[in-house]
PDB file of C-alpha atoms in Angstrom:
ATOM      1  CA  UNK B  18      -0.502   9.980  22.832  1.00  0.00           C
ATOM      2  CA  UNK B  19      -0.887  13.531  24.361  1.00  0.00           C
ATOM      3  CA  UNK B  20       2.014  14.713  22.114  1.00  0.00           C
ATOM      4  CA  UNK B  21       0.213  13.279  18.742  1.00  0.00           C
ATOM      5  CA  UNK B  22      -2.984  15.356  20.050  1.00  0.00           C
ATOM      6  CA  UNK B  23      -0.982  18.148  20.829  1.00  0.00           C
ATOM      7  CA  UNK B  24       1.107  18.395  17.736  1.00  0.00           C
ATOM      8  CA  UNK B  25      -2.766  17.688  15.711  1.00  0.00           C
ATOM      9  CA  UNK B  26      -4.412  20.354  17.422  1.00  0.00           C
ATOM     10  CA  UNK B  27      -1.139  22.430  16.743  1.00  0.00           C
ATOM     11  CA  UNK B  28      -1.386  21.624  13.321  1.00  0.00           C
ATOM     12  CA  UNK B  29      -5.653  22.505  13.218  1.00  0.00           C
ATOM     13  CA  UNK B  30      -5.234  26.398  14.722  1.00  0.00           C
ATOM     14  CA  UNK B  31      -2.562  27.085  12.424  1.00  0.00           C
ATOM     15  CA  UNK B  32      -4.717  25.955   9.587  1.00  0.00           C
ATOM     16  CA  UNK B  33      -7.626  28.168  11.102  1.00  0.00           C
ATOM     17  CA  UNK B  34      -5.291  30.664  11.212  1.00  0.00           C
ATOM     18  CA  UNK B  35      -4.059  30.402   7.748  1.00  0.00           C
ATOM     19  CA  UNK B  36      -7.373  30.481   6.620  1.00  0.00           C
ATOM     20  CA  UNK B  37      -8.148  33.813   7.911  1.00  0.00           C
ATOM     21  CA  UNK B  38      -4.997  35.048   6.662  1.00  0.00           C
ATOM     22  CA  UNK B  39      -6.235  34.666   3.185  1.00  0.00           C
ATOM     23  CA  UNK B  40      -9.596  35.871   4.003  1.00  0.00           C
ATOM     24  CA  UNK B  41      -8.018  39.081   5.414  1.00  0.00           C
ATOM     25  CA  UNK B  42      -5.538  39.416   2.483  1.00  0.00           C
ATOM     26  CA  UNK B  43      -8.660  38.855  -0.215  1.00  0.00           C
ATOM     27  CA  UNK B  44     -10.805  41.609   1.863  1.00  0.00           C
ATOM     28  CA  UNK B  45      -7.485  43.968   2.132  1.00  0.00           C
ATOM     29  CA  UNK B  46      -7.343  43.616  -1.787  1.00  0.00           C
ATOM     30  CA  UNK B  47     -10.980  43.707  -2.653  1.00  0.00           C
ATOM     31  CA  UNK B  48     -10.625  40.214  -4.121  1.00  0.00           C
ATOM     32  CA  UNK B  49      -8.058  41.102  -6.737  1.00  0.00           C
ATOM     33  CA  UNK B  50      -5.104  38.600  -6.705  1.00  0.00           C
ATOM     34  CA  UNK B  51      -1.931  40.056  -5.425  1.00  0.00           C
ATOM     35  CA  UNK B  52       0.997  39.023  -3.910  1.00  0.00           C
ATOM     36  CA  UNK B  53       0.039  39.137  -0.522  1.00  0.00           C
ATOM     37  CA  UNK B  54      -3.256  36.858  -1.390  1.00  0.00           C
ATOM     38  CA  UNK B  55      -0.901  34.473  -3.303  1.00  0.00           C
ATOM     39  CA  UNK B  56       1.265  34.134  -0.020  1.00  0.00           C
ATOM     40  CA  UNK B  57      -1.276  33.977   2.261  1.00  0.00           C
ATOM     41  CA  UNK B  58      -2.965  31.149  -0.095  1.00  0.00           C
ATOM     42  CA  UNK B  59       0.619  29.744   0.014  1.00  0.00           C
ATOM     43  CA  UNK B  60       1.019  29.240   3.743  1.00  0.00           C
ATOM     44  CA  UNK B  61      -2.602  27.690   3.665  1.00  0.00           C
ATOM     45  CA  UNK B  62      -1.305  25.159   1.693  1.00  0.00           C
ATOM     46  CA  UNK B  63       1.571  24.667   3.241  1.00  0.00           C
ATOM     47  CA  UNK B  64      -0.303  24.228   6.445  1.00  0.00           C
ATOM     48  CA  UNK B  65      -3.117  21.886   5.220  1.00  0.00           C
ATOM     49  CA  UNK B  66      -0.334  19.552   4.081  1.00  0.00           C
ATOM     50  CA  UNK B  67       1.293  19.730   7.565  1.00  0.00           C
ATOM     51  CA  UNK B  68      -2.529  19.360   9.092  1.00  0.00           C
ATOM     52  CA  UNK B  69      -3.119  16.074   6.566  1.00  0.00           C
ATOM     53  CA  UNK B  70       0.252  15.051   8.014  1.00  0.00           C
ATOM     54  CA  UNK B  71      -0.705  15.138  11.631  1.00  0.00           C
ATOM     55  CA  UNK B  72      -3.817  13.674  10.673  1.00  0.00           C
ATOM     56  CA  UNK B  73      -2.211  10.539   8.946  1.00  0.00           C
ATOM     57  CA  UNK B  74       0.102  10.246  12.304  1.00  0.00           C
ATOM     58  CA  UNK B  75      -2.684  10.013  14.359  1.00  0.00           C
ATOM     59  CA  UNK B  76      -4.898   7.567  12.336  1.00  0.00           C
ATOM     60  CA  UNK B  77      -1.075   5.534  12.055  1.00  0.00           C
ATOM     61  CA  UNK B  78      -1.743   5.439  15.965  1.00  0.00           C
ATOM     62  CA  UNK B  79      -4.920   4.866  16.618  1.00  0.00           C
ATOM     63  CA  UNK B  80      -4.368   1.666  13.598  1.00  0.00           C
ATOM     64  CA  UNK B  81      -1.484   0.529  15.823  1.00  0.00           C
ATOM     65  CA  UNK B  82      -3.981   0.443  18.661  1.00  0.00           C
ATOM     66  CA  UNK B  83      -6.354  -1.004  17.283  1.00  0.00           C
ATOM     67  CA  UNK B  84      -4.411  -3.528  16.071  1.00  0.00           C
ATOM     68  CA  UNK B  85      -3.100  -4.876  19.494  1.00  0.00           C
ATOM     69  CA  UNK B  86      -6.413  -4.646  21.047  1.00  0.00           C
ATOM     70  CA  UNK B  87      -7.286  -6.859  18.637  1.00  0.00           C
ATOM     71  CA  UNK B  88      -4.270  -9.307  18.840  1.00  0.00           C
ATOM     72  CA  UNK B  89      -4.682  -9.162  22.704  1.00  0.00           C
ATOM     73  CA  UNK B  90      -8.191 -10.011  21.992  1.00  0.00           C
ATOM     74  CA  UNK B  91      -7.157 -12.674  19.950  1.00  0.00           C
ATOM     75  CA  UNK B  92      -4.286 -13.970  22.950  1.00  0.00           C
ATOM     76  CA  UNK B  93      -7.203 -13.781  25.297  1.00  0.00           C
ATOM     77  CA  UNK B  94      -9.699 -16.069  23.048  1.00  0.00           C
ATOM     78  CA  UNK B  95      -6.337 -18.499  22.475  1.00  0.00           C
ATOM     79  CA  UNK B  96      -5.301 -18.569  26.256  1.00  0.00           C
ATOM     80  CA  UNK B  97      -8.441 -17.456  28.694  1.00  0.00           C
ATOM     81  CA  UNK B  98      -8.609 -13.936  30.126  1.00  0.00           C
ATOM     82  CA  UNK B  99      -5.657 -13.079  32.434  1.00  0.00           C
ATOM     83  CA  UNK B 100      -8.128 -12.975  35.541  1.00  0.00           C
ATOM     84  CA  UNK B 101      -8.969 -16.665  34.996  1.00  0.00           C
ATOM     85  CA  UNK B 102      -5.698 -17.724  34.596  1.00  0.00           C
ATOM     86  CA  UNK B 103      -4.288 -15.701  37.824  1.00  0.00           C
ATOM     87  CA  UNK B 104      -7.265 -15.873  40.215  1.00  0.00           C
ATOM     88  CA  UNK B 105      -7.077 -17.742  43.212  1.00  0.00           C
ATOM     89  CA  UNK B 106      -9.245 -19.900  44.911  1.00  0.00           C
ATOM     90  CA  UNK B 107     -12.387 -17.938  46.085  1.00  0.00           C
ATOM     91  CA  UNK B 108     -11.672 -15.214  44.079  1.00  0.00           C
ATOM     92  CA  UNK B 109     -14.144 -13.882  41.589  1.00  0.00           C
ATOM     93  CA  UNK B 110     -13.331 -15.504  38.197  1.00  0.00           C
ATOM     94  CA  UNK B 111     -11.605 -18.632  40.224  1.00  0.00           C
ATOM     95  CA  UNK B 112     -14.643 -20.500  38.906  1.00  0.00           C
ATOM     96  CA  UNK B 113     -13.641 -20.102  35.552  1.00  0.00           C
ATOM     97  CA  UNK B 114     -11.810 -22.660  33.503  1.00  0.00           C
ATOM     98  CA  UNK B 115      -9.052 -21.160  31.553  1.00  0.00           C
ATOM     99  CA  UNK B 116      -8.365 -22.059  27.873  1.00  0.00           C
ATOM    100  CA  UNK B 117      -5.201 -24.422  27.483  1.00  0.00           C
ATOM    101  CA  UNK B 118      -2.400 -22.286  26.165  1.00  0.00           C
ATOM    102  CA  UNK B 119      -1.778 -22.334  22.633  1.00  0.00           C
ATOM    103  CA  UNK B 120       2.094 -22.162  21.198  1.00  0.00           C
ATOM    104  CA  UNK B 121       2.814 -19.028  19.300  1.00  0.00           C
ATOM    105  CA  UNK B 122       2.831 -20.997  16.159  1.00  0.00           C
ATOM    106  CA  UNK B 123      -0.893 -22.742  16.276  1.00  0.00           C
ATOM    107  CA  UNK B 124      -1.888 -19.252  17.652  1.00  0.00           C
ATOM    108  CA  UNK B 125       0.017 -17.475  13.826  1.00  0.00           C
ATOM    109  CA  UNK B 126      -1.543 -20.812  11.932  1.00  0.00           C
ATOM    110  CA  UNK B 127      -5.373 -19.709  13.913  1.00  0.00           C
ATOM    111  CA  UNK B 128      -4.558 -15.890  12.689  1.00  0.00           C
ATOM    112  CA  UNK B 129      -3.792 -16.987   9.344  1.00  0.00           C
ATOM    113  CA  UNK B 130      -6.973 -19.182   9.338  1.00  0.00           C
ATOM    114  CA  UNK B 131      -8.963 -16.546  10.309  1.00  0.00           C
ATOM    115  CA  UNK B 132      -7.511 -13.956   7.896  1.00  0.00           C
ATOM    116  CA  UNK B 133      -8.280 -16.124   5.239  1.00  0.00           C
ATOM    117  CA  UNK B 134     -11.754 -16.577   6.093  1.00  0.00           C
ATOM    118  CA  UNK B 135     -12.035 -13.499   5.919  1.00  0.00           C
ATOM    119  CA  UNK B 136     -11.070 -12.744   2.677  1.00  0.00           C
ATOM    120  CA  UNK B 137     -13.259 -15.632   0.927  1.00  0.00           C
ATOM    121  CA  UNK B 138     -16.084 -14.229   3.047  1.00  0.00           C
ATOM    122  CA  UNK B 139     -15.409 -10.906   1.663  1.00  0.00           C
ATOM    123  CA  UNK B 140     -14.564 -12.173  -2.382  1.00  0.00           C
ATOM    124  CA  UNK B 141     -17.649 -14.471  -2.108  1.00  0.00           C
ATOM    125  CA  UNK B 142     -15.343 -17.308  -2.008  1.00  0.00           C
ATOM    126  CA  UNK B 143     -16.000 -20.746  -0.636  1.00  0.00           C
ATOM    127  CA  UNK B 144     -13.680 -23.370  -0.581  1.00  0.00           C
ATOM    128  CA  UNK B 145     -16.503 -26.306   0.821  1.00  0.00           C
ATOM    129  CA  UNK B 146     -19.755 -27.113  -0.283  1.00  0.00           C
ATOM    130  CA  UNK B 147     -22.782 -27.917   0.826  1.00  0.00           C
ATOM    131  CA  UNK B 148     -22.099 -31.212  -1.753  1.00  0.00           C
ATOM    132  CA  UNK B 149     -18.472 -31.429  -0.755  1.00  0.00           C
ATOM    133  CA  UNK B 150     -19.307 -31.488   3.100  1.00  0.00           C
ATOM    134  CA  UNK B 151     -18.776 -27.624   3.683  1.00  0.00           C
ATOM    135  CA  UNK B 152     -15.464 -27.980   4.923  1.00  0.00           C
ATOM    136  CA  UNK B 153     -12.377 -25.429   3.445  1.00  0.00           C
ATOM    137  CA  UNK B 154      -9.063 -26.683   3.816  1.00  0.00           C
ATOM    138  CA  UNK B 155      -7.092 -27.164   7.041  1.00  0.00           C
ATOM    139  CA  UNK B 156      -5.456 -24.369   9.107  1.00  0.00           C
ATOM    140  CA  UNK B 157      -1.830 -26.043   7.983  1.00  0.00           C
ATOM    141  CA  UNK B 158      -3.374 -26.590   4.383  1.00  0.00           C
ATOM    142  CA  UNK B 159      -3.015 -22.960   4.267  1.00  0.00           C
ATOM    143  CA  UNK B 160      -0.623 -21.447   1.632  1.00  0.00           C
ATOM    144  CA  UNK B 161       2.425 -19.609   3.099  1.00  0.00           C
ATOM    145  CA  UNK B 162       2.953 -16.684   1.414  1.00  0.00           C
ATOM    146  CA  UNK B 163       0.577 -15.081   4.206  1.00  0.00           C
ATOM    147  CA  UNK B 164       3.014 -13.742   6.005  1.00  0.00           C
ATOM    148  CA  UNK B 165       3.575 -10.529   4.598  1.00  0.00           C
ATOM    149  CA  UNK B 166      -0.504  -9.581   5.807  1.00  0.00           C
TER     150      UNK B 166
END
């Protein structure tokens, strides 16, 4: 992580300093075009595309992170919290009943559920009812070609 921040901030003062390159070539040339300005406008370029570039690693990170926080999160809901499942008698959280474990494949079949859901919710799609009962198909009633989400 400290080299993505390193290699962004990097990437920010040699923007900054691009950018007053041009500035100082436009003042040098009392705003006429020439072909130091064109250079110097050059480099900016060429350094707000590395800068965007740094910027899309780091959001590819913090995704990635975000992304197993939330699967953990998920493992957690599935299983129990770690601390109730490794606490020992007369230990805080000892009074806490874990979850049953779930197999890796109910816990994919729950994700796909819930993934689904989520996109009806989000189309305005419902599958139930109030007439038909208000219940959407099964977790395993699911269609399979999910898995590339």
């Amino acid at each position: 992580m400290d080299h993505l921040v390193q290699s962004l901030q990097k990437a920010y003062l040699e923007l900054i300093s691009a950018a007053a390159t041009v500035l100082e070539a436009k003042d040098a040339s009392e705003v006429q075009r020439t072909a130091q300005t064109d250079a110097a406008l050059e480099n900016f370029h060429n350094n707000l595309q590395l800068f965007h570039v740094a910027c899309d690693h780091a959001q590819e990170f913090v995704e990635s992170l975000r992304q197993r926080i939330g699967s953990e999160c998920l493992v957690d809901e599935a299983t129990g919290p770690i601390t109730a499942r490794s606490a020992k008698p007369g230990e805080e959280g000892s009074n806490r009943t874990a979850i049953p474990a779930l197999s890796a494949l109910r816990l994919e079949q729950m994700s796909k559920a819930v993934r689904w859901l989520v996109m009806e919710l989000q189309h305005g799609a419902t599958l139930g009812t109030p007439s038909s009962g208000g219940h959407s198909l099964p977790i395993e009633g699911r269609p399979e070609d999910d898995t590339n989400h």
